Short mmCIF file of C-alpha atoms and ligand atoms in Angstrom, two decimals:
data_model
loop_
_atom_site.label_atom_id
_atom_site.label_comp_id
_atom_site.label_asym_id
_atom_site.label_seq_id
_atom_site.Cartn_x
_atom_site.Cartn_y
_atom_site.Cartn_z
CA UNK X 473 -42.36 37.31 10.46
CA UNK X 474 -40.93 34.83 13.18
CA UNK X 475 -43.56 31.72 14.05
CA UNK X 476 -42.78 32.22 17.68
CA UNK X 477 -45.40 33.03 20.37
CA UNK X 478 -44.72 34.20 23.56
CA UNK X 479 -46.69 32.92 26.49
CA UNK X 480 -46.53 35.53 29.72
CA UNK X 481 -46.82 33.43 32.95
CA UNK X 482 -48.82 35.25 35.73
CA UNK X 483 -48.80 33.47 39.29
CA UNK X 484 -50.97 34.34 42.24
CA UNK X 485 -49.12 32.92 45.83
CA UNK X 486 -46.26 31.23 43.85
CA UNK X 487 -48.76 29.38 41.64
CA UNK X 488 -49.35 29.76 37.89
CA UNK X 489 -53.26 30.74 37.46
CA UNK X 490 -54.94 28.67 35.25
CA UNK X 491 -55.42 31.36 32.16
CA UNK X 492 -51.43 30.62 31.92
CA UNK X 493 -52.01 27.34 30.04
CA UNK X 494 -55.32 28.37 28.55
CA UNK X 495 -53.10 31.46 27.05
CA UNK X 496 -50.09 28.14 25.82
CA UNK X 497 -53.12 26.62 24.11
CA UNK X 498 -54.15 30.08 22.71
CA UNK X 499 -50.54 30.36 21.31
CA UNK X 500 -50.82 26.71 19.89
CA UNK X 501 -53.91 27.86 17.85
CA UNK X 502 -52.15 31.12 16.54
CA UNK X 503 -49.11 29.40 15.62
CA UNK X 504 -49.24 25.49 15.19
CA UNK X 505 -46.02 24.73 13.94
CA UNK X 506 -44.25 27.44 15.62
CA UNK X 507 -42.34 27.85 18.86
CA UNK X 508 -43.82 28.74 22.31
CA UNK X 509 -42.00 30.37 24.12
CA UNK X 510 -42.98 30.58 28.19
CA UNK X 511 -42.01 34.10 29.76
CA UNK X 512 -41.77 33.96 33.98
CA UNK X 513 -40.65 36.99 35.99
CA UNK X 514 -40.54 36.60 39.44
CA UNK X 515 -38.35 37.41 42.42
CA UNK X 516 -37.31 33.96 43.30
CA UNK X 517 -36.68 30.55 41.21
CA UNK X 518 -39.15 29.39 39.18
CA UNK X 519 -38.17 25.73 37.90
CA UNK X 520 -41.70 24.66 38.90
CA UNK X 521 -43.70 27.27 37.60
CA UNK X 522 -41.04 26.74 34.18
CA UNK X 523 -41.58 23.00 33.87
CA UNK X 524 -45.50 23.15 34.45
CA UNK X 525 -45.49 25.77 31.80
CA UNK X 526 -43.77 22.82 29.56
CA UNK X 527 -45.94 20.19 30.93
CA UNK X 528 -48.93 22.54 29.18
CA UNK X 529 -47.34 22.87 25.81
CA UNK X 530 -44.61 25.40 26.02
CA UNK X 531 -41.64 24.37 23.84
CA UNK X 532 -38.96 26.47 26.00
CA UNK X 533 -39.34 28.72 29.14
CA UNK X 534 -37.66 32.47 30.08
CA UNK X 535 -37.39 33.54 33.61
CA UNK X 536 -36.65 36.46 34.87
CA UNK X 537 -35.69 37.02 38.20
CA UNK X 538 -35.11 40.28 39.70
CA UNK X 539 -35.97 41.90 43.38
CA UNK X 540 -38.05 44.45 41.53
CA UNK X 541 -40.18 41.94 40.55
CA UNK X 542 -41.86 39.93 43.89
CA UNK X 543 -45.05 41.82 43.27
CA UNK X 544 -46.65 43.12 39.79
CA UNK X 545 -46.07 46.46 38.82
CA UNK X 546 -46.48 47.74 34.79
CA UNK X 547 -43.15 49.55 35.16
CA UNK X 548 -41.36 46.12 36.06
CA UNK X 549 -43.15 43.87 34.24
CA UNK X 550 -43.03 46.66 31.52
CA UNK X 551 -39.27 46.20 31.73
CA UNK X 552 -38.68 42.39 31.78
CA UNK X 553 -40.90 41.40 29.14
CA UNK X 554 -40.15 44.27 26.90
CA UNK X 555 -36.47 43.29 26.79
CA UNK X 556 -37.96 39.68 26.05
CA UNK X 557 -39.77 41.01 23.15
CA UNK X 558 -37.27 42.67 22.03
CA UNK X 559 -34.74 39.54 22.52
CA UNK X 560 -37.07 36.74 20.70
CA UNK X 561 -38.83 39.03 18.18
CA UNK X 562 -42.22 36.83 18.70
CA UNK X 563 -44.88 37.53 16.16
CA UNK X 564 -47.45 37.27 18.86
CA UNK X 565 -47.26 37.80 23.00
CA UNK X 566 -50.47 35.67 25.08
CA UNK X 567 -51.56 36.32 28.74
CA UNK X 568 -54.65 36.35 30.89
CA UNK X 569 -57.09 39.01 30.55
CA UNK X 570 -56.96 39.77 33.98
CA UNK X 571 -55.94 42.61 36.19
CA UNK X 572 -52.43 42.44 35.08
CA UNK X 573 -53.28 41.64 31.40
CA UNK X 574 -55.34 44.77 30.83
CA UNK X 575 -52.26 47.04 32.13
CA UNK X 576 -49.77 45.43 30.81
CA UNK X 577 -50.07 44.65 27.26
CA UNK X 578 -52.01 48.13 26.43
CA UNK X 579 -48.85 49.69 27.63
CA UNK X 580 -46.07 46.84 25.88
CA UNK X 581 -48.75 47.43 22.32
CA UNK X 582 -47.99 51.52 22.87
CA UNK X 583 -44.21 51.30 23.84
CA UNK X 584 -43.97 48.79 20.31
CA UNK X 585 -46.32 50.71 18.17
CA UNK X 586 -48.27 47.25 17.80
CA UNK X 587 -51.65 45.96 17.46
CA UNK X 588 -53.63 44.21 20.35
CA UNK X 589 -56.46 42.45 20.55
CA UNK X 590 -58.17 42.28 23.75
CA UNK X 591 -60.78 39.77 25.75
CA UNK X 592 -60.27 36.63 23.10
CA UNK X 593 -62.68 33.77 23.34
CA UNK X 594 -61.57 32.28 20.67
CA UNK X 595 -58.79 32.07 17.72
CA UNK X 596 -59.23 30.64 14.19
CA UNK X 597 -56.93 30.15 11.37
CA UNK X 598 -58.09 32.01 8.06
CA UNK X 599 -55.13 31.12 5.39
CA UNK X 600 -52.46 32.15 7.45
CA UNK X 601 -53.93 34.54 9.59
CA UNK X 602 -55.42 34.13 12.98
CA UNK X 603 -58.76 35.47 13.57
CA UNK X 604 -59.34 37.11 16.94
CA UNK X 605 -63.06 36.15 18.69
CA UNK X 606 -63.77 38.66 20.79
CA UNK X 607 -67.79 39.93 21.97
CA UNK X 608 -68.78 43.43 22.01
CA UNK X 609 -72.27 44.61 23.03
CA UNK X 610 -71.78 43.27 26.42
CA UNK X 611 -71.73 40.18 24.83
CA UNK X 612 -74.55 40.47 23.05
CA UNK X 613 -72.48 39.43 19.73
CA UNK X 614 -68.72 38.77 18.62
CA UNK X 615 -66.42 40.66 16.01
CA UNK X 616 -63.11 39.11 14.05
CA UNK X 617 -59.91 40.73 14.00
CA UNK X 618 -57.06 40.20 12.24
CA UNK X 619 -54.30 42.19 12.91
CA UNK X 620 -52.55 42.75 8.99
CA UNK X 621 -48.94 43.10 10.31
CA UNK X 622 -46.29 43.52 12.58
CA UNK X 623 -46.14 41.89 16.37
CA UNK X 624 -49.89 40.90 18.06
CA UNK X 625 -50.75 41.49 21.36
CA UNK X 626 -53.43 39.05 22.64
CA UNK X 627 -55.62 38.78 25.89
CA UNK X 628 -57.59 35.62 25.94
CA UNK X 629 -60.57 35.51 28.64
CA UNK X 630 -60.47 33.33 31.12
CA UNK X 631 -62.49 29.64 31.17
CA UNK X 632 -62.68 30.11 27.50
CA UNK X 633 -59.85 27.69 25.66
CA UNK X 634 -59.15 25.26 26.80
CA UNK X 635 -55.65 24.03 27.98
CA UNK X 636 -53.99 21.12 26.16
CA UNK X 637 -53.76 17.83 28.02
CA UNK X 638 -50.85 18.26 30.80
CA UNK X 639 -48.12 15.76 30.17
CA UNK X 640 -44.83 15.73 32.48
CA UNK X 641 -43.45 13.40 29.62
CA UNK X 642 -42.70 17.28 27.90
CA UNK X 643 -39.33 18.51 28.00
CA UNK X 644 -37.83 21.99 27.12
CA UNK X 645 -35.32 24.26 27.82
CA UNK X 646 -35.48 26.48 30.95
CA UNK X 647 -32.97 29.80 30.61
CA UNK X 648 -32.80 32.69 33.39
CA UNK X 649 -32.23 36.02 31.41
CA UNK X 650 -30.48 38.87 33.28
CA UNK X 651 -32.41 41.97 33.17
CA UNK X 652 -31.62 45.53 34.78
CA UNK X 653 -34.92 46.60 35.99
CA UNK X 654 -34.47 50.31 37.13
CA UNK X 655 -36.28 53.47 37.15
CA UNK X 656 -39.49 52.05 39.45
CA UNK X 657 -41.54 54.87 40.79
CA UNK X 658 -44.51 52.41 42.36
CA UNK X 659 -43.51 50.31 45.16
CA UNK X 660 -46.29 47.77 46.51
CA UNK X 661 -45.81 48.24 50.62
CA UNK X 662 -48.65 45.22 51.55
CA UNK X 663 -51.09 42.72 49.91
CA UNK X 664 -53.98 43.57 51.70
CA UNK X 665 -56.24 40.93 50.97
CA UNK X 666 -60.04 41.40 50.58
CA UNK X 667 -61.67 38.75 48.29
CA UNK X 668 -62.93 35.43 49.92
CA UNK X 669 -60.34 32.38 50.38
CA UNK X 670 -60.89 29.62 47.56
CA UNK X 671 -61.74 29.09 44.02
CA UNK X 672 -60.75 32.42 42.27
CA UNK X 673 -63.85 33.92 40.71
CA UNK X 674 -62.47 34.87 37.79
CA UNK X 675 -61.67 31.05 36.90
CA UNK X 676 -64.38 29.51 38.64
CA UNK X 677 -65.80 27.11 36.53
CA UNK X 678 -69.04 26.89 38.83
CA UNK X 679 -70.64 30.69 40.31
CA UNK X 680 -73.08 31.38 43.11
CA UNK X 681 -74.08 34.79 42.22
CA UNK X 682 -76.81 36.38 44.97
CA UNK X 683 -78.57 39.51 44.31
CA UNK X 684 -80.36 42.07 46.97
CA UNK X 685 -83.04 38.58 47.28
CA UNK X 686 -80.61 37.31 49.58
CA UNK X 687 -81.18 40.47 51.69
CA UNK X 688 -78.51 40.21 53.74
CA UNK X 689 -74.81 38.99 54.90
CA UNK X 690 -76.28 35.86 56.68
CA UNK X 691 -78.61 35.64 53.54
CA UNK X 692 -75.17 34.20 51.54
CA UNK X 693 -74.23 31.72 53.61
CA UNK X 694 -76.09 28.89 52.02
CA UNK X 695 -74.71 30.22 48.58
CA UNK X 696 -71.72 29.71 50.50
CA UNK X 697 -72.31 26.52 51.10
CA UNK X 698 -73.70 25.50 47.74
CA UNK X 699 -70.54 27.15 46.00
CA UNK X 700 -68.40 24.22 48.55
CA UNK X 701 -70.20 21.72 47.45
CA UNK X 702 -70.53 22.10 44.11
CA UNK X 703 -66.16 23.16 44.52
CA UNK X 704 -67.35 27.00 43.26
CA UNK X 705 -66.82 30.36 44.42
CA UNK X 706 -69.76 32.97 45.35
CA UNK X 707 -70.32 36.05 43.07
CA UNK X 708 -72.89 38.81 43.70
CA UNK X 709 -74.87 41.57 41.47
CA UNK X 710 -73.66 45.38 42.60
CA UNK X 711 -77.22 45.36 43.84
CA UNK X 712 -75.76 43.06 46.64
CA UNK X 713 -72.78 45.12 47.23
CA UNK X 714 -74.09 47.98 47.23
CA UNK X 715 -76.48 46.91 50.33
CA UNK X 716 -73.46 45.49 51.82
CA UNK X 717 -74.28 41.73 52.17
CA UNK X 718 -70.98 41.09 50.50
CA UNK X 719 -67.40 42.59 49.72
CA UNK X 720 -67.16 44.81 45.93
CA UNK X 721 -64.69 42.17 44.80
CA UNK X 722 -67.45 40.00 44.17
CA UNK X 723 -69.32 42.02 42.26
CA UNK X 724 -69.92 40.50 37.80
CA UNK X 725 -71.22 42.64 35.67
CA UNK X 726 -70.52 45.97 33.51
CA UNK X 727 -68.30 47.41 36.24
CA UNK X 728 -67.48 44.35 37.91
CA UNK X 729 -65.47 40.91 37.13
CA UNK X 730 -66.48 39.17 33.58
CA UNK X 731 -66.88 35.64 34.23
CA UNK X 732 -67.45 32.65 31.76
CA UNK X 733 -68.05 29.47 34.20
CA UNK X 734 -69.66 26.20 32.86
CA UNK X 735 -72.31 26.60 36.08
CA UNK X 736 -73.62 30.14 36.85
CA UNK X 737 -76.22 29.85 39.44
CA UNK X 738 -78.05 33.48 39.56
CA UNK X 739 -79.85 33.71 43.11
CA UNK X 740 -82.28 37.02 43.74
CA UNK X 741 -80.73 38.67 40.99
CA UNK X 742 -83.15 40.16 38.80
CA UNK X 743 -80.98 40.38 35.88
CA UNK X 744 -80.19 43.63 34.84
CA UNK X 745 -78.82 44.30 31.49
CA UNK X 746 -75.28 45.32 33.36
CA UNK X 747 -74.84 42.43 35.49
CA UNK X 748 -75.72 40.03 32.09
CA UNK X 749 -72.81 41.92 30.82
CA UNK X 750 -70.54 40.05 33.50
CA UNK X 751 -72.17 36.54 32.89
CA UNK X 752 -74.04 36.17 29.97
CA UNK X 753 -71.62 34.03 28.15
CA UNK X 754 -71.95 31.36 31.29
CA UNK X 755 -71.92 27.97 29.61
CA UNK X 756 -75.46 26.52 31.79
CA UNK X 757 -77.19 29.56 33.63
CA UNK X 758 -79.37 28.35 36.58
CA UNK X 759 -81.76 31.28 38.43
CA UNK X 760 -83.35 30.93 41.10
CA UNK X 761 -85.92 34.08 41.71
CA UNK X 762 -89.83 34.13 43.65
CA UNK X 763 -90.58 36.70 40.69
CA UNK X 764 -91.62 34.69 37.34
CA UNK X 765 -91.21 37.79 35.13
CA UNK X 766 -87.54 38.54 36.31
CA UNK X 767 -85.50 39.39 32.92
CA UNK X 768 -82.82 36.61 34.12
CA UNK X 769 -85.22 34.20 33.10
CA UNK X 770 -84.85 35.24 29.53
CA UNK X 771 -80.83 34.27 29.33
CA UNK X 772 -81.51 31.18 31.77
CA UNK X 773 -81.42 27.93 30.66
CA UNK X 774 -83.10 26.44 33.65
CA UNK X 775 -85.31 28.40 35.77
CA UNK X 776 -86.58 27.83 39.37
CA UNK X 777 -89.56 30.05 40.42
CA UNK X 778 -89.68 29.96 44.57
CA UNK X 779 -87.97 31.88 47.33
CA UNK X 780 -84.06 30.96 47.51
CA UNK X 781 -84.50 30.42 51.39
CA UNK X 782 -86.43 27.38 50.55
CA UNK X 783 -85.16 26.44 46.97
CA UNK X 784 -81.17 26.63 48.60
CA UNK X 785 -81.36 24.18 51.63
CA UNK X 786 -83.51 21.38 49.14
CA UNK X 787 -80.73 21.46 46.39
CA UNK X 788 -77.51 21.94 48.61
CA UNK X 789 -79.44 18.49 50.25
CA UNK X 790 -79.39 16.99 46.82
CA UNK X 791 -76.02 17.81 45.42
CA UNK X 792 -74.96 16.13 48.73
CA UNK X 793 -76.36 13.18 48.21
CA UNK X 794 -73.97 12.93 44.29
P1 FAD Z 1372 -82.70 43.75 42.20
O1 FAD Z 1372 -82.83 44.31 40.83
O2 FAD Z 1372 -83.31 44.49 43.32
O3 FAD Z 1372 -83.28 42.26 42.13
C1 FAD Z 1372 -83.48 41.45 43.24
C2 FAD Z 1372 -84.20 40.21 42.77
O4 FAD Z 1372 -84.34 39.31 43.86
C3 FAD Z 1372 -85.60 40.48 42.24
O5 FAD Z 1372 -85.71 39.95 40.91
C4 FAD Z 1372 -86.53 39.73 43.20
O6 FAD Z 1372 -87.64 39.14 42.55
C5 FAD Z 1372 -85.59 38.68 43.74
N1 FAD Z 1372 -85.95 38.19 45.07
C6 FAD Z 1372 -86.25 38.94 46.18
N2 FAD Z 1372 -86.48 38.14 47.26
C7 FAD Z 1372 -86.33 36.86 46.80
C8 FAD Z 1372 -86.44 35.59 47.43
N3 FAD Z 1372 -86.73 35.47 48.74
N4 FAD Z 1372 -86.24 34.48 46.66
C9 FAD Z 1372 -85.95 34.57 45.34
N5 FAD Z 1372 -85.83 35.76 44.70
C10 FAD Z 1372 -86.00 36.89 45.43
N6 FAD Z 1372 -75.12 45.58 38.46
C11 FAD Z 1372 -74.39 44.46 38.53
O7 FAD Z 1372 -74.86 43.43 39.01
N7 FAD Z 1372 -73.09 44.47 38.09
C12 FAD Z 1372 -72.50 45.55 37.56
O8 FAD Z 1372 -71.33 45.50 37.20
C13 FAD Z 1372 -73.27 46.75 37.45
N8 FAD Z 1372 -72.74 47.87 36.89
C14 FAD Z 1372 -73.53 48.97 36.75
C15 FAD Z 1372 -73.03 50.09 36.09
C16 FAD Z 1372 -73.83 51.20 35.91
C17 FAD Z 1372 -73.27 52.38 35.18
C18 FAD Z 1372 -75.15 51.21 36.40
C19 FAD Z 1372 -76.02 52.40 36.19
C20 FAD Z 1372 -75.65 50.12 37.06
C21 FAD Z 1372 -74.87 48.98 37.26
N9 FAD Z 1372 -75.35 47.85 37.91
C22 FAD Z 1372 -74.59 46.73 37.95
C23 FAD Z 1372 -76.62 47.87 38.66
C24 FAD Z 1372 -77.78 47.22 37.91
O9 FAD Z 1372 -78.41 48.17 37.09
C25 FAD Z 1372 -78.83 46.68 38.91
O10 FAD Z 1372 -79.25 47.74 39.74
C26 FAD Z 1372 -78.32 45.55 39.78
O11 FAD Z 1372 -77.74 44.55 38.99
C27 FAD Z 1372 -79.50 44.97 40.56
O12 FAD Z 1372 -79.03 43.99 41.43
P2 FAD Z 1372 -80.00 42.79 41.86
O13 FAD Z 1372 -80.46 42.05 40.65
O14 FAD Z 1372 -79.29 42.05 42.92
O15 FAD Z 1372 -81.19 43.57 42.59
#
């Protein structure tokens, strides 16, 4: 079995997303001593993208440029890093689990008859196996996989490993690899963009979350404000959505966005068992909610009894004054 990882970039607006590097320090855990190799497909030049990719611990980058490939699509993608696959014979591929993580490598695990392990927090070494960390139960507890043989297929949550220490002193090779990317039924026409401007919520490492307390749009904007100046993004329970105080691509939980920040502020969100399982594995969980027996109280690790229209205003006021 080679000891070479492969490292799938993923770039939103012509910038890597964090969970790139976090996935080159995932790859460094799997395989110490081995060789990690960056993948990029784009539709333009990537030296940037390629070099930060070595700044963060890649040993040698791939890119993969193509006009089938400006946006993401699992039948170009599909393509390009099959044929890299099938080029480097890796003995483990690493991206995001994100949007584009869950379609792709499900798809690249069934095309290569291999195993995957999905929604990794964390990777140890047992003799000369990694051990996949991955919780189930809504994150209520964690399994261990190993996968026994053949190529692995890993998506590592976001905010969860951390990346190694960037350092432009890093040098590798950066190679362009012609690929022939046909056969694409699913053209994307328009980005048509619906999530709030800023920190992306899925990599946030501080959360605003408001529930149907806020009672309505104009309710958020202090969580608005709180999220700037604490440099986080606003989240919201589906309770909130669903009353339409805020957009659905805010929405944590069961059938919303899993997040892991090191902040997770919960305001007038009562804490129902499938909005914990968006949040649950928060690093510091602050609520804020007028109703002492809410069941977010029993996850919190601070807890401020009061109304959020008062409680808001007083600590946006103090984190001001840091
Ligand atoms: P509520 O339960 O109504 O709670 C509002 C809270 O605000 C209360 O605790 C109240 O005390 C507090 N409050 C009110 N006024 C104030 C004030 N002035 N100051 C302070 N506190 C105040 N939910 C999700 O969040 N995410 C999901 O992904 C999700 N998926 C689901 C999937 C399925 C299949 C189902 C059945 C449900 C799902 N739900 C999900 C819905 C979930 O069960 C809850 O209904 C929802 O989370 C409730 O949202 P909430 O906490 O905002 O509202």
């Amino acid at each position: 079995m080679s000891d070479k990882c492969l490292v799938i970039g993923e770039a939103r607006e012509g910038t890597l997303r964090n969970v790139t590097y976090e996935a080159i320090a995932a790859a460094k855990k799997i395989q110490p001593e081995g060789e990690i190799v960056g993948v990029i497909c784009s539709d333009s030049e990537q030296e940037s993208q390629a070099k930060e990719m070595i700044y963060y611990g890649a040993d040698r980058v791939v890119t993969i440029k193509h006009d089938n490939l400006k946006a993401y699509t699992s039948e170009g993608y599909g393509q390009a890093v099959l044929a890299v696959i099938q080029e480097e014979e890796p003995s483990a591929v690493v991206m995001g689990h994100t949007s584009v993580g869950k379609d792709l490598t499900p798809k690249l695990a069934s095309k290569l008859t291999s195993g995957m392990v999905s929604d990794v927090v964390d990777i140890e070494i047992d003799g000369d196996k990694p051990v996949f960390i991955r919780p189930i139960y809504s994150g209520k507890a964690f399994e261990k996989k190993i996968i026994t043989n053949g190529l692995t297929l890993v998506t590592i949550r976001p905010n969860n490993i951390a990346t190694l220490e960037r350092d432009e002193s890093r040098s590798g090779e950066v190679s362009n690899k012609d690929i022939d990317i046909t056969d694409i039924r699913t053209v994307i026409k328009d980005v048509i963009r619906k999530a709030a401007e800023g920190v992306d919520l899925s990599e946030a490492n501080v959360i605003v979350a408001g529930g149907r307390g806020v009672k309505s749009e104009e309710g958020f904007k202090p969580l608005y404000e709180l999220a700037e100046v604490l440099g986080g993004a606003v989240g919201a329970s589906r309770g909130a959505c669903d009353a339409e105080y805020c957009d659905y691509s805010l929405q944590i939980g069961q059938t919303g966005k899993v997040v892991t920040p090191d902040l997770y502020i919960a305001v007038g969100i009562s804490g129902a068992i499938q909005h914990l399982a968006g949040m649950s594995n928060s690093k510091v969980i602050v609520a804020i909610n007028k109703d002492p027996e809410a069941n977010i109280f029993n996850i919190a690790d601070y807890g401020i009894v009061g109304d959020l229209f008062e409680v808001l205003p007083l600590l946006i006021e103090e984190v001001k004054k840091i």
